[in-house]
Short mmCIF file of N, CA, C and O in Angstrom, two decimals:
data_model
loop_
_atom_site.label_atom_id
_atom_site.label_comp_id
_atom_site.label_asym_id
_atom_site.label_seq_id
_atom_site.Cartn_x
_atom_site.Cartn_y
_atom_site.Cartn_z
N MET A 15 21.28 179.20 60.24
CA MET A 15 21.38 178.00 59.45
C MET A 15 21.87 178.39 58.05
O MET A 15 21.41 179.35 57.47
N SER A 16 22.76 177.62 57.50
CA SER A 16 23.32 177.94 56.18
C SER A 16 22.44 177.39 55.06
O SER A 16 21.61 176.51 55.27
N ARG A 17 22.66 177.92 53.89
CA ARG A 17 21.91 177.53 52.71
C ARG A 17 22.35 176.16 52.23
O ARG A 17 23.53 175.83 52.24
N VAL A 18 21.41 175.36 51.75
CA VAL A 18 21.73 174.05 51.20
C VAL A 18 21.98 174.22 49.71
O VAL A 18 21.14 174.73 48.99
N ILE A 19 23.13 173.78 49.26
CA ILE A 19 23.49 173.89 47.86
C ILE A 19 23.35 172.51 47.23
O ILE A 19 23.97 171.54 47.68
N GLN A 20 22.56 172.46 46.20
CA GLN A 20 22.32 171.19 45.51
C GLN A 20 23.28 171.10 44.32
O GLN A 20 23.20 171.87 43.37
N THR A 21 24.22 170.16 44.40
CA THR A 21 25.22 170.02 43.33
C THR A 21 24.69 169.22 42.16
O THR A 21 25.20 169.33 41.05
N GLU A 22 23.70 168.41 42.38
CA GLU A 22 23.12 167.58 41.33
C GLU A 22 21.81 168.22 40.88
O GLU A 22 20.74 167.90 41.38
N GLY A 23 21.88 169.14 39.95
CA GLY A 23 20.70 169.85 39.46
C GLY A 23 19.89 168.99 38.50
O GLY A 23 20.33 167.92 38.07
N VAL A 24 18.71 169.49 38.15
CA VAL A 24 17.83 168.71 37.27
C VAL A 24 18.42 168.57 35.88
O VAL A 24 18.21 167.56 35.21
N GLY A 25 19.18 169.55 35.42
CA GLY A 25 19.83 169.45 34.12
C GLY A 25 20.86 168.34 34.09
O GLY A 25 20.95 167.58 33.12
N LYS A 26 21.62 168.23 35.15
CA LYS A 26 22.63 167.18 35.23
C LYS A 26 21.97 165.80 35.36
O LYS A 26 22.45 164.82 34.77
N GLN A 27 20.89 165.73 36.12
CA GLN A 27 20.16 164.47 36.24
C GLN A 27 19.61 164.04 34.87
O GLN A 27 19.70 162.86 34.51
N ARG A 28 19.07 165.00 34.13
CA ARG A 28 18.52 164.70 32.81
C ARG A 28 19.64 164.23 31.87
O ARG A 28 19.46 163.30 31.11
N GLN A 29 20.79 164.86 31.95
CA GLN A 29 21.92 164.47 31.11
C GLN A 29 22.38 163.04 31.43
O GLN A 29 22.65 162.24 30.53
N THR A 30 22.43 162.70 32.70
CA THR A 30 22.80 161.35 33.10
C THR A 30 21.76 160.34 32.64
O THR A 30 22.10 159.25 32.15
N LEU A 31 20.49 160.69 32.78
CA LEU A 31 19.43 159.80 32.31
C LEU A 31 19.51 159.59 30.80
O LEU A 31 19.31 158.47 30.31
N MET A 32 19.82 160.63 30.05
CA MET A 32 19.95 160.50 28.60
C MET A 32 21.13 159.59 28.25
O MET A 32 21.05 158.80 27.31
N ARG A 33 22.22 159.69 28.99
CA ARG A 33 23.37 158.81 28.73
C ARG A 33 23.02 157.36 29.01
O ARG A 33 23.39 156.47 28.24
N THR A 34 22.35 157.11 30.13
CA THR A 34 21.98 155.73 30.44
C THR A 34 20.95 155.21 29.44
O THR A 34 20.96 154.04 29.09
N LEU A 35 20.08 156.09 28.98
CA LEU A 35 19.10 155.73 27.95
C LEU A 35 19.83 155.32 26.67
O LEU A 35 19.50 154.29 26.07
N ALA A 36 20.80 156.11 26.26
CA ALA A 36 21.58 155.80 25.06
C ALA A 36 22.32 154.48 25.22
O ALA A 36 22.36 153.65 24.30
N LEU A 37 22.90 154.28 26.39
CA LEU A 37 23.63 153.04 26.66
C LEU A 37 22.69 151.83 26.59
O LEU A 37 23.02 150.80 25.99
N ALA A 38 21.52 151.96 27.19
CA ALA A 38 20.55 150.86 27.19
C ALA A 38 20.05 150.57 25.77
O ALA A 38 19.89 149.40 25.40
N VAL A 39 19.81 151.60 24.98
CA VAL A 39 19.35 151.39 23.61
C VAL A 39 20.42 150.67 22.81
O VAL A 39 20.14 149.73 22.06
N ARG A 40 21.67 151.08 22.96
CA ARG A 40 22.76 150.44 22.23
C ARG A 40 22.92 148.98 22.65
O ARG A 40 23.19 148.11 21.83
N GLU A 41 22.76 148.74 23.94
CA GLU A 41 22.84 147.36 24.43
C GLU A 41 21.68 146.53 23.88
O GLU A 41 21.85 145.38 23.49
N LEU A 42 20.51 147.13 23.82
CA LEU A 42 19.32 146.44 23.33
C LEU A 42 19.44 146.12 21.84
O LEU A 42 18.95 145.09 21.38
N MET A 43 20.11 146.99 21.10
CA MET A 43 20.29 146.76 19.66
C MET A 43 21.17 145.53 19.39
O MET A 43 21.05 144.90 18.35
N HIS A 44 22.04 145.19 20.34
CA HIS A 44 22.92 144.04 20.18
C HIS A 44 22.26 142.73 20.60
O HIS A 44 22.81 141.67 20.34
N ARG A 45 21.12 142.82 21.25
CA ARG A 45 20.42 141.62 21.72
C ARG A 45 19.77 140.92 20.54
O ARG A 45 19.14 141.56 19.70
N GLY A 46 19.88 139.63 20.47
CA GLY A 46 19.28 138.87 19.38
C GLY A 46 18.05 138.09 19.81
O GLY A 46 17.23 137.71 18.98
N VAL A 47 17.93 137.88 21.11
CA VAL A 47 16.81 137.08 21.62
C VAL A 47 16.07 137.87 22.69
O VAL A 47 16.58 138.81 23.28
N ILE A 48 14.83 137.44 22.90
CA ILE A 48 14.02 138.07 23.95
C ILE A 48 14.15 137.19 25.19
O ILE A 48 13.64 136.07 25.22
N ASP A 49 14.84 137.72 26.18
CA ASP A 49 15.03 136.99 27.43
C ASP A 49 14.85 137.95 28.60
O ASP A 49 14.33 139.06 28.43
N ALA A 50 15.26 137.54 29.77
CA ALA A 50 15.07 138.36 30.98
C ALA A 50 15.83 139.68 30.88
O ALA A 50 15.31 140.73 31.29
N GLN A 51 17.04 139.66 30.30
CA GLN A 51 17.79 140.90 30.20
C GLN A 51 17.14 141.86 29.19
O GLN A 51 17.15 143.07 29.39
N THR A 52 16.55 141.32 28.14
CA THR A 52 15.84 142.16 27.18
C THR A 52 14.66 142.84 27.85
O THR A 52 14.42 144.04 27.65
N ARG A 53 13.92 142.09 28.66
CA ARG A 53 12.80 142.68 29.40
C ARG A 53 13.29 143.77 30.35
O ARG A 53 12.67 144.81 30.47
N ASP A 54 14.41 143.50 31.02
CA ASP A 54 14.98 144.50 31.93
C ASP A 54 15.36 145.77 31.17
O ASP A 54 15.11 146.88 31.64
N LEU A 55 15.96 145.60 30.01
CA LEU A 55 16.38 146.76 29.22
C LEU A 55 15.18 147.60 28.78
O LEU A 55 15.19 148.83 28.90
N VAL A 56 14.14 146.94 28.29
CA VAL A 56 12.96 147.68 27.83
C VAL A 56 12.25 148.33 29.02
O VAL A 56 11.82 149.48 28.94
N ALA A 57 12.15 147.61 30.12
CA ALA A 57 11.53 148.19 31.32
C ALA A 57 12.34 149.38 31.81
O ALA A 57 11.77 150.39 32.25
N PHE A 58 13.67 149.29 31.73
CA PHE A 58 14.51 150.42 32.13
C PHE A 58 14.24 151.63 31.23
O PHE A 58 14.21 152.76 31.71
N LEU A 59 14.06 151.38 29.94
CA LEU A 59 13.74 152.49 29.03
C LEU A 59 12.46 153.20 29.47
O LEU A 59 12.40 154.43 29.48
N VAL A 60 11.47 152.43 29.84
CA VAL A 60 10.20 153.02 30.30
C VAL A 60 10.43 153.85 31.55
O VAL A 60 10.00 155.01 31.63
N LEU A 61 11.11 153.28 32.52
CA LEU A 61 11.35 153.98 33.79
C LEU A 61 12.21 155.23 33.59
O LEU A 61 11.94 156.28 34.19
N ALA A 62 13.23 155.15 32.75
CA ALA A 62 14.10 156.30 32.50
C ALA A 62 13.33 157.41 31.79
O ALA A 62 13.48 158.59 32.12
N LEU A 63 12.50 157.04 30.82
CA LEU A 63 11.71 158.06 30.12
C LEU A 63 10.71 158.73 31.07
O LEU A 63 10.48 159.94 30.98
N GLU A 64 10.14 157.96 31.97
CA GLU A 64 9.22 158.54 32.96
C GLU A 64 9.97 159.47 33.90
O GLU A 64 9.45 160.53 34.28
N ASP A 65 11.20 159.11 34.28
CA ASP A 65 12.01 160.00 35.12
C ASP A 65 12.35 161.29 34.39
O ASP A 65 12.35 162.37 34.99
N ILE A 66 12.67 161.19 33.11
CA ILE A 66 12.97 162.38 32.33
C ILE A 66 11.74 163.27 32.24
O ILE A 66 11.84 164.50 32.37
N THR A 67 10.57 162.68 32.05
CA THR A 67 9.33 163.45 32.00
C THR A 67 9.11 164.21 33.30
O THR A 67 8.76 165.40 33.29
N GLN A 68 9.33 163.55 34.42
CA GLN A 68 9.21 164.20 35.73
C GLN A 68 10.24 165.30 35.87
O GLN A 68 9.96 166.38 36.39
N ASN A 69 11.44 165.05 35.39
CA ASN A 69 12.53 166.01 35.45
C ASN A 69 12.18 167.27 34.64
O ASN A 69 12.48 168.38 35.08
N ILE A 70 11.54 167.10 33.52
CA ILE A 70 11.13 168.23 32.69
C ILE A 70 10.13 169.09 33.46
O ILE A 70 10.23 170.32 33.47
N ASP A 71 9.20 168.45 34.13
CA ASP A 71 8.23 169.21 34.93
C ASP A 71 8.91 170.01 36.03
O ASP A 71 8.53 171.15 36.30
N ASP A 72 9.91 169.42 36.67
CA ASP A 72 10.64 170.13 37.72
C ASP A 72 11.39 171.34 37.16
O ASP A 72 11.43 172.41 37.79
N THR A 73 11.97 171.19 35.98
CA THR A 73 12.68 172.29 35.34
C THR A 73 11.72 173.43 35.01
O THR A 73 12.01 174.60 35.26
N VAL A 74 10.60 173.08 34.45
CA VAL A 74 9.65 174.07 33.97
C VAL A 74 8.98 174.83 35.12
O VAL A 74 8.67 176.02 34.99
N LYS A 75 8.82 174.18 36.25
CA LYS A 75 8.20 174.85 37.40
C LYS A 75 8.97 176.10 37.80
O LYS A 75 8.38 177.14 38.11
N ALA A 76 10.27 176.00 37.81
CA ALA A 76 11.10 177.16 38.18
C ALA A 76 10.91 178.30 37.19
O ALA A 76 10.87 179.47 37.58
N TRP A 77 10.80 177.99 35.92
CA TRP A 77 10.62 179.03 34.90
C TRP A 77 9.24 179.65 35.00
O TRP A 77 9.08 180.85 34.82
N GLU A 78 8.24 178.83 35.28
CA GLU A 78 6.88 179.36 35.37
C GLU A 78 6.72 180.27 36.58
O GLU A 78 5.95 181.22 36.54
N LYS A 79 7.44 179.99 37.65
CA LYS A 79 7.42 180.88 38.82
C LYS A 79 7.87 182.28 38.45
O LYS A 79 7.39 183.26 38.99
N ARG A 80 8.83 182.34 37.55
CA ARG A 80 9.40 183.63 37.14
C ARG A 80 8.65 184.27 35.97
O ARG A 80 9.01 185.34 35.52
N GLY A 81 7.64 183.58 35.46
CA GLY A 81 6.83 184.14 34.38
C GLY A 81 7.38 183.88 32.99
O GLY A 81 6.97 184.52 32.02
N TYR A 82 8.28 182.93 32.85
CA TYR A 82 8.83 182.59 31.54
C TYR A 82 7.95 181.52 30.87
O TYR A 82 8.36 180.39 30.64
N TRP A 83 6.72 181.88 30.55
CA TRP A 83 5.74 180.93 30.04
C TRP A 83 6.14 180.39 28.67
O TRP A 83 6.01 179.19 28.41
N LEU A 84 6.58 181.25 27.78
CA LEU A 84 6.95 180.84 26.44
C LEU A 84 8.13 179.86 26.46
O LEU A 84 8.11 178.84 25.77
N LYS A 85 9.12 180.18 27.25
CA LYS A 85 10.29 179.31 27.39
C LYS A 85 9.87 177.94 27.94
O LYS A 85 10.33 176.89 27.46
N ALA A 86 9.00 177.95 28.93
CA ALA A 86 8.53 176.71 29.54
C ALA A 86 7.75 175.87 28.53
O ALA A 86 7.94 174.64 28.43
N ASP A 87 6.89 176.52 27.74
CA ASP A 87 6.10 175.78 26.76
C ASP A 87 6.98 175.18 25.66
O ASP A 87 6.76 174.04 25.24
N ARG A 88 7.95 175.94 25.20
CA ARG A 88 8.87 175.42 24.18
C ARG A 88 9.65 174.22 24.70
O ARG A 88 9.85 173.23 24.00
N PHE A 89 10.11 174.33 25.94
CA PHE A 89 10.88 173.24 26.55
C PHE A 89 10.02 171.99 26.68
O PHE A 89 10.47 170.88 26.39
N ARG A 90 8.79 172.16 27.12
CA ARG A 90 7.87 171.02 27.22
C ARG A 90 7.64 170.37 25.86
O ARG A 90 7.60 169.15 25.75
N LEU A 91 7.46 171.20 24.83
CA LEU A 91 7.24 170.66 23.48
C LEU A 91 8.46 169.90 22.98
O LEU A 91 8.33 168.88 22.30
N ASP A 92 9.65 170.40 23.30
CA ASP A 92 10.88 169.73 22.88
C ASP A 92 11.03 168.35 23.52
O ASP A 92 11.61 167.45 22.91
N TRP A 93 10.53 168.19 24.71
CA TRP A 93 10.68 166.93 25.45
C TRP A 93 9.39 166.12 25.55
O TRP A 93 9.34 165.12 26.27
N GLU A 94 8.38 166.49 24.82
CA GLU A 94 7.09 165.80 24.87
C GLU A 94 7.21 164.34 24.44
O GLU A 94 6.44 163.48 24.90
N TRP A 95 8.17 164.05 23.60
CA TRP A 95 8.36 162.70 23.10
C TRP A 95 8.61 161.70 24.22
O TRP A 95 8.26 160.51 24.09
N THR A 96 9.21 162.13 25.33
CA THR A 96 9.54 161.19 26.40
C THR A 96 8.27 160.59 27.02
O THR A 96 8.21 159.39 27.24
N GLN A 97 7.29 161.44 27.24
CA GLN A 97 6.05 160.95 27.83
C GLN A 97 5.28 160.06 26.85
O GLN A 97 4.79 159.00 27.22
N THR A 98 5.20 160.49 25.60
CA THR A 98 4.47 159.73 24.59
C THR A 98 5.07 158.34 24.39
O THR A 98 4.36 157.34 24.43
N ILE A 99 6.37 158.30 24.19
CA ILE A 99 7.04 157.02 23.95
C ILE A 99 6.98 156.13 25.19
O ILE A 99 6.77 154.92 25.07
N SER A 100 7.14 156.70 26.38
CA SER A 100 7.11 155.87 27.59
C SER A 100 5.74 155.22 27.78
O SER A 100 5.66 154.05 28.17
N GLN A 101 4.67 155.95 27.49
CA GLN A 101 3.33 155.37 27.62
C GLN A 101 3.12 154.24 26.62
O GLN A 101 2.61 153.16 26.99
N HIS A 102 3.52 154.46 25.37
CA HIS A 102 3.35 153.41 24.36
C HIS A 102 4.25 152.21 24.64
O HIS A 102 3.84 151.06 24.45
N LEU A 103 5.47 152.48 25.10
CA LEU A 103 6.40 151.39 25.39
C LEU A 103 5.94 150.58 26.59
O LEU A 103 6.07 149.36 26.60
N ARG A 104 5.39 151.25 27.60
CA ARG A 104 4.86 150.54 28.77
C ARG A 104 3.74 149.58 28.34
O ARG A 104 3.71 148.42 28.75
N LYS A 105 2.85 150.07 27.50
CA LYS A 105 1.73 149.25 27.03
C LYS A 105 2.25 148.09 26.17
O LYS A 105 1.79 146.96 26.31
N ALA A 106 3.22 148.38 25.30
CA ALA A 106 3.75 147.34 24.41
C ALA A 106 4.45 146.23 25.18
O ALA A 106 4.27 145.05 24.86
N ILE A 107 5.23 146.59 26.19
CA ILE A 107 5.95 145.53 26.93
C ILE A 107 4.98 144.75 27.81
O ILE A 107 5.15 143.55 28.01
N THR A 108 3.96 145.42 28.33
CA THR A 108 2.98 144.72 29.15
C THR A 108 2.21 143.70 28.31
O THR A 108 1.93 142.59 28.77
N GLU A 109 1.89 144.08 27.08
CA GLU A 109 1.15 143.18 26.19
C GLU A 109 2.08 142.27 25.38
O GLU A 109 1.62 141.48 24.57
N GLU A 110 3.38 142.40 25.59
CA GLU A 110 4.41 141.64 24.90
C GLU A 110 4.29 141.76 23.38
O GLU A 110 4.42 140.79 22.64
N ASP A 111 4.07 142.98 22.93
CA ASP A 111 4.03 143.29 21.50
C ASP A 111 5.43 143.70 21.08
O ASP A 111 5.78 144.87 21.04
N TRP A 112 6.26 142.72 20.75
CA TRP A 112 7.69 142.96 20.51
C TRP A 112 7.95 143.71 19.21
O TRP A 112 8.98 144.37 19.08
N ASP A 113 7.02 143.61 18.25
CA ASP A 113 7.19 144.41 17.02
C ASP A 113 7.06 145.89 17.33
O ASP A 113 7.85 146.71 16.84
N LEU A 114 6.08 146.25 18.15
CA LEU A 114 5.90 147.65 18.54
C LEU A 114 7.07 148.10 19.43
O LEU A 114 7.54 149.24 19.30
N VAL A 115 7.54 147.22 20.29
CA VAL A 115 8.70 147.55 21.14
C VAL A 115 9.90 147.89 20.26
O VAL A 115 10.59 148.89 20.49
N ALA A 116 10.14 147.08 19.24
CA ALA A 116 11.27 147.33 18.34
C ALA A 116 11.12 148.67 17.62
O ALA A 116 12.10 149.42 17.48
N GLN A 117 9.90 148.98 17.21
CA GLN A 117 9.66 150.26 16.53
C GLN A 117 9.91 151.43 17.48
O GLN A 117 10.55 152.42 17.12
N LEU A 118 9.42 151.33 18.71
CA LEU A 118 9.60 152.40 19.69
C LEU A 118 11.05 152.55 20.12
O LEU A 118 11.53 153.67 20.33
N VAL A 119 11.77 151.44 20.24
CA VAL A 119 13.19 151.52 20.57
C VAL A 119 13.94 152.21 19.43
O VAL A 119 14.87 152.99 19.67
N GLY A 120 13.52 151.97 18.20
CA GLY A 120 14.09 152.68 17.06
C GLY A 120 13.84 154.17 17.14
O GLY A 120 14.72 154.99 16.83
N ASP A 121 12.63 154.55 17.57
CA ASP A 121 12.31 155.97 17.76
C ASP A 121 13.21 156.60 18.83
O ASP A 121 13.71 157.72 18.67
N ILE A 122 13.41 155.86 19.92
CA ILE A 122 14.27 156.36 21.00
C ILE A 122 15.71 156.48 20.49
O ILE A 122 16.40 157.46 20.79
N ALA A 123 16.14 155.50 19.72
CA ALA A 123 17.51 155.53 19.18
C ALA A 123 17.72 156.77 18.34
O ALA A 123 18.80 157.39 18.40
N GLY A 124 16.72 157.17 17.59
CA GLY A 124 16.83 158.39 16.81
C GLY A 124 16.95 159.63 17.68
O GLY A 124 17.66 160.58 17.33
N LYS A 125 16.29 159.63 18.81
CA LYS A 125 16.33 160.77 19.72
C LYS A 125 17.64 160.86 20.50
O LYS A 125 18.06 161.94 20.88
N VAL A 126 18.27 159.71 20.78
CA VAL A 126 19.49 159.72 21.59
C VAL A 126 20.74 159.48 20.76
O VAL A 126 21.82 159.26 21.32
N SER A 127 20.62 159.54 19.44
CA SER A 127 21.77 159.25 18.59
C SER A 127 22.90 160.27 18.79
O SER A 127 24.07 159.95 18.57
N HIS A 128 22.56 161.47 19.18
CA HIS A 128 23.58 162.51 19.39
C HIS A 128 24.26 162.42 20.75
O HIS A 128 25.27 163.08 20.98
N VAL A 129 23.74 161.60 21.64
CA VAL A 129 24.28 161.50 23.01
C VAL A 129 25.55 160.66 22.99
O VAL A 129 25.56 159.54 22.48
N GLU A 130 26.61 161.22 23.53
CA GLU A 130 27.88 160.51 23.59
C GLU A 130 28.04 159.82 24.94
O GLU A 130 27.87 160.44 25.98
N VAL A 131 28.36 158.54 24.86
CA VAL A 131 28.63 157.77 26.07
C VAL A 131 30.11 157.38 26.01
O VAL A 131 30.51 156.65 25.10
N PRO A 132 30.91 157.87 26.94
CA PRO A 132 32.34 157.55 26.90
C PRO A 132 32.59 156.05 27.03
O PRO A 132 31.80 155.32 27.64
N ALA A 133 33.67 155.59 26.43
CA ALA A 133 34.00 154.16 26.50
C ALA A 133 34.24 153.72 27.93
O ALA A 133 33.92 152.60 28.31
N ARG A 134 34.79 154.61 28.74
CA ARG A 134 35.07 154.28 30.14
C ARG A 134 34.05 154.97 31.05
O ARG A 134 34.40 155.71 31.94
N HIS A 135 32.80 154.69 30.79
CA HIS A 135 31.74 155.32 31.60
C HIS A 135 31.60 154.62 32.94
O HIS A 135 32.07 153.50 33.13
N ARG A 136 30.95 155.30 33.84
CA ARG A 136 30.74 154.74 35.19
C ARG A 136 29.26 154.46 35.42
O ARG A 136 28.82 154.42 36.56
N LEU A 137 28.54 154.27 34.36
CA LEU A 137 27.10 154.08 34.48
C LEU A 137 26.72 152.67 34.92
O LEU A 137 25.67 152.47 35.50
N GLY A 138 27.55 151.70 34.62
CA GLY A 138 27.27 150.33 35.02
C GLY A 138 26.13 149.74 34.22
O GLY A 138 25.97 150.02 33.04
N THR A 139 25.31 148.93 34.88
CA THR A 139 24.13 148.34 34.25
C THR A 139 22.91 148.69 35.08
O THR A 139 22.40 147.86 35.84
N PRO A 140 22.41 149.91 34.95
CA PRO A 140 21.28 150.33 35.78
C PRO A 140 19.98 149.62 35.45
O PRO A 140 19.01 149.74 36.19
N TRP A 141 19.95 148.86 34.37
CA TRP A 141 18.72 148.19 33.98
C TRP A 141 18.52 146.86 34.71
O TRP A 141 17.46 146.26 34.59
N SER A 142 19.48 146.41 35.47
CA SER A 142 19.34 145.15 36.20
C SER A 142 18.17 145.24 37.18
O SER A 142 18.13 146.12 38.04
N GLY A 143 17.22 144.35 37.04
CA GLY A 143 16.05 144.32 37.92
C GLY A 143 14.97 145.33 37.57
O GLY A 143 14.02 145.50 38.32
N ALA A 144 15.08 145.98 36.42
CA ALA A 144 14.10 147.02 36.05
C ALA A 144 12.72 146.45 35.76
O ALA A 144 11.71 147.10 36.00
N TRP A 145 12.66 145.22 35.25
CA TRP A 145 11.37 144.60 34.96
C TRP A 145 10.55 144.44 36.24
O TRP A 145 9.36 144.74 36.26
N GLU A 146 11.19 144.01 37.31
CA GLU A 146 10.49 143.87 38.59
C GLU A 146 10.05 145.23 39.13
O GLU A 146 8.96 145.36 39.68
N LYS A 147 10.91 146.24 38.98
CA LYS A 147 10.55 147.59 39.43
C LYS A 147 9.36 148.12 38.66
O LYS A 147 8.47 148.75 39.23
N LEU A 148 9.33 147.85 37.36
CA LEU A 148 8.23 148.31 36.52
C LEU A 148 6.92 147.62 36.91
O LEU A 148 5.88 148.27 37.03
N LYS A 149 6.99 146.31 37.15
CA LYS A 149 5.79 145.59 37.57
C LYS A 149 5.30 146.09 38.92
O LYS A 149 4.10 146.28 39.12
N LEU A 150 6.23 146.35 39.85
CA LEU A 150 5.87 146.86 41.16
C LEU A 150 5.25 148.25 41.06
O LEU A 150 4.24 148.55 41.70
N LYS A 151 5.84 149.09 40.23
CA LYS A 151 5.33 150.44 40.04
C LYS A 151 3.93 150.41 39.41
O LYS A 151 3.06 151.17 39.80
N SER A 152 3.73 149.51 38.46
CA SER A 152 2.41 149.37 37.82
C SER A 152 1.38 148.88 38.83
O SER A 152 0.24 149.32 38.84
N PHE A 153 1.80 147.95 39.69
CA PHE A 153 0.90 147.40 40.69
C PHE A 153 0.47 148.48 41.70
O PHE A 153 -0.71 148.57 42.04
N THR A 154 1.42 149.27 42.15
CA THR A 154 1.08 150.32 43.12
C THR A 154 0.24 151.42 42.48
O THR A 154 -0.60 152.02 43.14
N LYS A 155 0.43 151.66 41.19
CA LYS A 155 -0.36 152.65 40.46
C LYS A 155 -1.81 152.19 40.34
O LYS A 155 -2.74 152.98 40.45
N GLU A 156 -2.00 150.88 40.10
CA GLU A 156 -3.34 150.33 39.98
C GLU A 156 -4.10 150.40 41.30
O GLU A 156 -5.31 150.59 41.32
N ARG A 157 -3.40 150.24 42.40
CA ARG A 157 -4.03 150.23 43.71
C ARG A 157 -4.50 151.62 44.13
O ARG A 157 -5.36 151.76 44.97
N GLU A 158 -3.88 152.67 43.55
CA GLU A 158 -4.23 154.04 43.96
C GLU A 158 -5.48 154.51 43.33
O GLU A 158 -6.28 154.30 42.74
#
């Protein structure tokens, strides 16, 4: 049996997530009203940040297997903001605290300001339906 080669590594997944995060933040900055699309955008931010947090854990596992503890700890510290902000943002959107949401989106914007999203990107609108996914994910988490 031949070896399975994974072309979509965790680094590439993280890079794509950061681009979609940047795109969603920029789209959210242009929104003037709180409507269904605004909820979808904020919910997408929560889900994307949680995916990045999981992605960081997957990256670090490989380093810890090899005994690169210091490198793993530094990497975790560099990306710790994703978990912190996602938890606060999840709570803020659930409680509909839009002032806190705006503050947290500003924090995210500062973190993704260096991320370049090409004008002709193929990312689409991944935030469509994210509010329902977030509610479903929260519901299944509560049941466990």
